[in-house]
Amino acid sequence: SSILYSKVVTWSKILNGINSIDSMREFGCNIGLNLSAIKKLKPDVQLSGIEINEKAAKQASALNIADIKTGTILDKVSLPPVDLTFTAGVLIHINPTYLQKVYENLVTNSKRYVLVAEYFNPSPITHIYRGHKDKLFKRDFAGELMDGYNLKLLDYSFVYSRDNAAPGD
């Protein structure tokens, strides 16, 4: 699909800047599109995901490419740490009251890298999302993680919806 193609292009750029990783975990993996893109690029990487939606978690699990757990990323996740933890379009939907719990999971589950692929805004704002208030939040997630957990920025980039080859939001 064109969505998977766009994700493969995006992940090839991301993974190009990361040295030797053996394991990755996605917090909020949905049906596993990011995990599928990663697997195409790095077939040997050990993948895992956590997804609150049971139906989506079953779909992701059925891909047979990752160890998928059904559960909320707001609760303490007690799994063996991986080289890289990430979210993609998930933190934007977490009520800011609960963000610290997700940040804690991202950091404590990672041995080396934390990646956030989220909408950015220099200061926290909320948007109407599919007609609902307080369902989409933009802020500087990476900055908050770096400040709160003494993390170092290695790289950043921007994905654009008008990209002719691999659009993204």
mmCIF file of C-alpha atoms in Angstrom:
data_model
loop_
_atom_site.group_PDB
_atom_site.id
_atom_site.type_symbol
_atom_site.label_atom_id
_atom_site.label_comp_id
_atom_site.label_asym_id
_atom_site.label_seq_id
_atom_site.Cartn_x
_atom_site.Cartn_y
_atom_site.Cartn_z
ATOM 1 C CA SER A 1 0.000 0.000 0.000
ATOM 2 C CA SER A 2 1.058 3.630 -0.413
ATOM 3 C CA ILE A 3 0.865 4.128 3.365
ATOM 4 C CA LEU A 4 3.325 1.282 3.943
ATOM 5 C CA TYR A 5 5.592 2.654 1.188
ATOM 6 C CA SER A 6 5.643 6.091 2.867
ATOM 7 C CA LYS A 7 6.478 4.450 6.184
ATOM 8 C CA VAL A 8 9.315 2.423 4.624
ATOM 9 C CA VAL A 9 10.791 5.630 3.157
ATOM 10 C CA THR A 10 10.491 7.449 6.485
ATOM 11 C CA TRP A 11 11.964 4.556 8.489
ATOM 12 C CA SER A 12 14.854 4.146 6.047
ATOM 13 C CA LYS A 13 15.824 7.765 6.808
ATOM 14 C CA ILE A 14 15.453 7.207 10.557
ATOM 15 C CA LEU A 15 17.326 3.909 10.710
ATOM 16 C CA ASN A 16 20.102 5.217 8.480
ATOM 17 C CA GLY A 17 21.268 7.424 11.347
ATOM 18 C CA ILE A 18 21.232 4.711 14.017
ATOM 19 C CA ASN A 19 24.121 2.353 14.670
ATOM 20 C CA SER A 20 23.623 -1.379 15.247
ATOM 21 C CA ILE A 21 20.306 -2.003 16.940
ATOM 22 C CA ASP A 22 19.054 -5.498 17.631
ATOM 23 C CA SER A 23 15.680 -4.737 19.224
ATOM 24 C CA MET A 24 12.908 -2.136 19.020
ATOM 25 C CA ARG A 25 9.573 -1.623 20.823
ATOM 26 C CA GLU A 26 6.661 0.491 19.640
ATOM 27 C CA PHE A 27 4.334 1.983 22.235
ATOM 28 C CA GLY A 28 0.911 2.166 20.600
ATOM 29 C CA CYS A 29 1.650 -0.036 17.578
ATOM 30 C CA ASN A 30 -1.950 -0.183 16.295
ATOM 31 C CA ILE A 31 -2.156 -2.744 13.423
ATOM 32 C CA GLY A 32 1.636 -2.862 13.014
ATOM 33 C CA LEU A 33 2.335 -0.640 9.981
ATOM 34 C CA ASN A 34 5.509 0.856 11.487
ATOM 35 C CA LEU A 35 6.693 -2.568 12.606
ATOM 36 C CA SER A 36 6.063 -3.907 9.078
ATOM 37 C CA ALA A 37 8.100 -1.095 7.533
ATOM 38 C CA ILE A 38 10.962 -1.676 9.986
ATOM 39 C CA LYS A 39 10.937 -5.432 9.333
ATOM 40 C CA LYS A 40 11.286 -4.820 5.569
ATOM 41 C CA LEU A 41 14.364 -2.677 6.221
ATOM 42 C CA LYS A 42 15.891 -4.636 9.109
ATOM 43 C CA PRO A 43 14.678 -8.250 8.883
ATOM 44 C CA ASP A 44 16.888 -9.404 11.771
ATOM 45 C CA VAL A 45 15.765 -6.819 14.334
ATOM 46 C CA GLN A 46 13.701 -8.188 17.224
ATOM 47 C CA LEU A 47 10.415 -6.255 17.347
ATOM 48 C CA SER A 48 7.790 -5.839 20.035
ATOM 49 C CA GLY A 49 4.750 -3.643 20.450
ATOM 50 C CA ILE A 50 2.147 -2.622 22.982
ATOM 51 C CA GLU A 51 -1.378 -1.738 21.862
ATOM 52 C CA ILE A 52 -4.475 -0.881 23.913
ATOM 53 C CA ASN A 53 -6.993 -1.747 21.161
ATOM 54 C CA GLU A 54 -7.479 -5.518 21.310
ATOM 55 C CA LYS A 55 -8.656 -5.803 17.684
ATOM 56 C CA ALA A 56 -5.657 -3.810 16.386
ATOM 57 C CA ALA A 57 -3.276 -5.800 18.614
ATOM 58 C CA LYS A 58 -4.601 -9.057 17.127
ATOM 59 C CA GLN A 59 -4.017 -7.722 13.594
ATOM 60 C CA ALA A 60 -0.459 -6.666 14.495
ATOM 61 C CA SER A 61 0.199 -10.033 16.119
ATOM 62 C CA ALA A 62 -1.118 -11.881 13.052
ATOM 63 C CA LEU A 63 1.708 -10.344 10.979
ATOM 64 C CA ASN A 64 4.083 -12.700 12.850
ATOM 65 C CA ILE A 65 6.893 -10.144 12.872
ATOM 66 C CA ALA A 66 6.715 -8.855 16.461
ATOM 67 C CA ASP A 67 5.831 -9.837 20.004
ATOM 68 C CA ILE A 68 2.631 -7.854 20.619
ATOM 69 C CA LYS A 69 1.198 -7.253 24.087
ATOM 70 C CA THR A 70 -2.321 -5.921 24.592
ATOM 71 C CA GLY A 71 -2.342 -3.205 27.221
ATOM 72 C CA THR A 72 -2.096 0.477 27.998
ATOM 73 C CA ILE A 73 1.154 2.412 27.711
ATOM 74 C CA LEU A 74 0.048 4.433 30.750
ATOM 75 C CA ASP A 75 0.711 1.510 33.114
ATOM 76 C CA LYS A 76 4.239 0.534 34.079
ATOM 77 C CA VAL A 77 5.513 -1.723 31.310
ATOM 78 C CA SER A 78 7.725 -4.435 32.781
ATOM 79 C CA LEU A 79 9.385 -6.050 29.799
ATOM 80 C CA PRO A 80 13.088 -6.590 29.120
ATOM 81 C CA PRO A 81 14.592 -3.352 27.763
ATOM 82 C CA VAL A 82 15.256 -2.964 24.025
ATOM 83 C CA ASP A 83 17.789 -0.898 22.072
ATOM 84 C CA LEU A 84 15.181 1.586 20.816
ATOM 85 C CA THR A 85 11.705 2.504 22.060
ATOM 86 C CA PHE A 86 9.373 4.697 20.039
ATOM 87 C CA THR A 87 5.970 6.228 19.522
ATOM 88 C CA ALA A 88 4.515 7.397 16.218
ATOM 89 C CA GLY A 89 1.356 9.486 16.291
ATOM 90 C CA VAL A 90 0.505 8.318 19.800
ATOM 91 C CA LEU A 91 1.703 10.969 22.269
ATOM 92 C CA ILE A 92 -0.466 13.534 20.450
ATOM 93 C CA HIS A 93 -3.549 11.659 21.704
ATOM 94 C CA ILE A 94 -2.433 11.270 25.337
ATOM 95 C CA ASN A 95 -3.956 13.752 27.752
ATOM 96 C CA PRO A 96 -0.977 15.822 28.996
ATOM 97 C CA THR A 97 -1.868 14.831 32.594
ATOM 98 C CA TYR A 98 -0.666 11.302 31.770
ATOM 99 C CA LEU A 99 2.315 12.060 29.517
ATOM 100 C CA GLN A 100 4.919 11.541 32.256
ATOM 101 C CA LYS A 101 3.819 7.895 32.627
ATOM 102 C CA VAL A 102 4.401 7.267 28.920
ATOM 103 C CA TYR A 103 7.722 9.141 28.990
ATOM 104 C CA GLU A 104 8.797 6.959 31.926
ATOM 105 C CA ASN A 105 7.938 3.795 29.968
ATOM 106 C CA LEU A 106 9.787 4.992 26.873
ATOM 107 C CA VAL A 107 12.928 5.753 28.871
ATOM 108 C CA THR A 108 12.964 2.779 31.259
ATOM 109 C CA ASN A 109 12.262 0.289 28.450
ATOM 110 C CA SER A 110 15.168 1.569 26.337
ATOM 111 C CA LYS A 111 18.817 0.589 26.613
ATOM 112 C CA ARG A 112 20.002 3.249 24.137
ATOM 113 C CA TYR A 113 17.553 5.233 22.011
ATOM 114 C CA VAL A 114 14.145 6.888 22.427
ATOM 115 C CA LEU A 115 12.395 8.098 19.284
ATOM 116 C CA VAL A 116 9.225 10.179 19.074
ATOM 117 C CA ALA A 117 7.518 10.699 15.708
ATOM 118 C CA GLU A 118 4.800 13.154 16.686
ATOM 119 C CA TYR A 119 3.239 16.472 15.722
ATOM 120 C CA PHE A 120 5.386 19.342 16.973
ATOM 121 C CA ASN A 121 4.563 22.723 18.443
ATOM 122 C CA PRO A 122 7.009 24.864 20.443
ATOM 123 C CA SER A 123 4.377 25.407 23.147
ATOM 124 C CA PRO A 124 1.561 23.045 24.191
ATOM 125 C CA ILE A 125 -1.692 23.482 22.248
ATOM 126 C CA THR A 126 -4.814 21.396 21.699
ATOM 127 C CA HIS A 127 -6.747 20.861 18.448
ATOM 128 C CA ILE A 128 -10.212 19.709 17.521
ATOM 129 C CA TYR A 129 -9.753 16.103 16.322
ATOM 130 C CA ARG A 130 -12.542 14.487 14.290
ATOM 131 C CA GLY A 131 -15.008 16.862 15.926
ATOM 132 C CA HIS A 132 -13.789 16.235 19.496
ATOM 133 C CA LYS A 133 -12.039 18.564 21.923
ATOM 134 C CA ASP A 134 -9.010 17.450 23.965
ATOM 135 C CA LYS A 135 -8.207 14.482 21.705
ATOM 136 C CA LEU A 136 -5.175 15.906 19.878
ATOM 137 C CA PHE A 137 -2.332 17.732 21.579
ATOM 138 C CA LYS A 138 0.768 19.272 20.036
ATOM 139 C CA ARG A 139 3.872 20.188 22.016
ATOM 140 C CA ASP A 140 7.636 19.680 22.117
ATOM 141 C CA PHE A 141 7.582 16.029 23.201
ATOM 142 C CA ALA A 142 11.268 15.465 22.402
ATOM 143 C CA GLY A 143 12.286 18.578 24.321
ATOM 144 C CA GLU A 144 10.313 17.454 27.357
ATOM 145 C CA LEU A 145 11.948 14.012 27.206
ATOM 146 C CA MET A 146 15.440 15.508 26.848
ATOM 147 C CA ASP A 147 14.890 17.948 29.732
ATOM 148 C CA GLY A 148 13.131 15.476 32.017
ATOM 149 C CA TYR A 149 15.460 12.509 31.517
ATOM 150 C CA ASN A 150 18.773 14.121 30.595
ATOM 151 C CA LEU A 151 18.652 12.688 27.079
ATOM 152 C CA LYS A 152 20.811 13.949 24.229
ATOM 153 C CA LEU A 153 19.408 14.863 20.810
ATOM 154 C CA LEU A 154 21.014 12.760 18.089
ATOM 155 C CA ASP A 155 18.864 13.761 15.126
ATOM 156 C CA TYR A 156 15.538 15.180 14.061
ATOM 157 C CA SER A 157 13.646 15.575 10.821
ATOM 158 C CA PHE A 158 10.378 16.713 9.327
ATOM 159 C CA VAL A 159 7.902 14.693 7.255
ATOM 160 C CA TYR A 160 5.578 16.684 5.009
ATOM 161 C CA SER A 161 2.119 15.917 3.643
ATOM 162 C CA ARG A 162 3.008 17.473 0.266
ATOM 163 C CA ASP A 163 6.019 15.221 -0.283
ATOM 164 C CA ASN A 164 5.355 13.831 -3.775
ATOM 165 C CA ALA A 165 7.222 10.550 -3.226
ATOM 166 C CA ALA A 166 6.360 9.640 0.381
ATOM 167 C CA PRO A 167 3.849 12.012 1.984
ATOM 168 C CA GLY A 168 3.354 11.984 5.734
ATOM 169 C CA ASP A 169 1.757 14.166 8.361
#
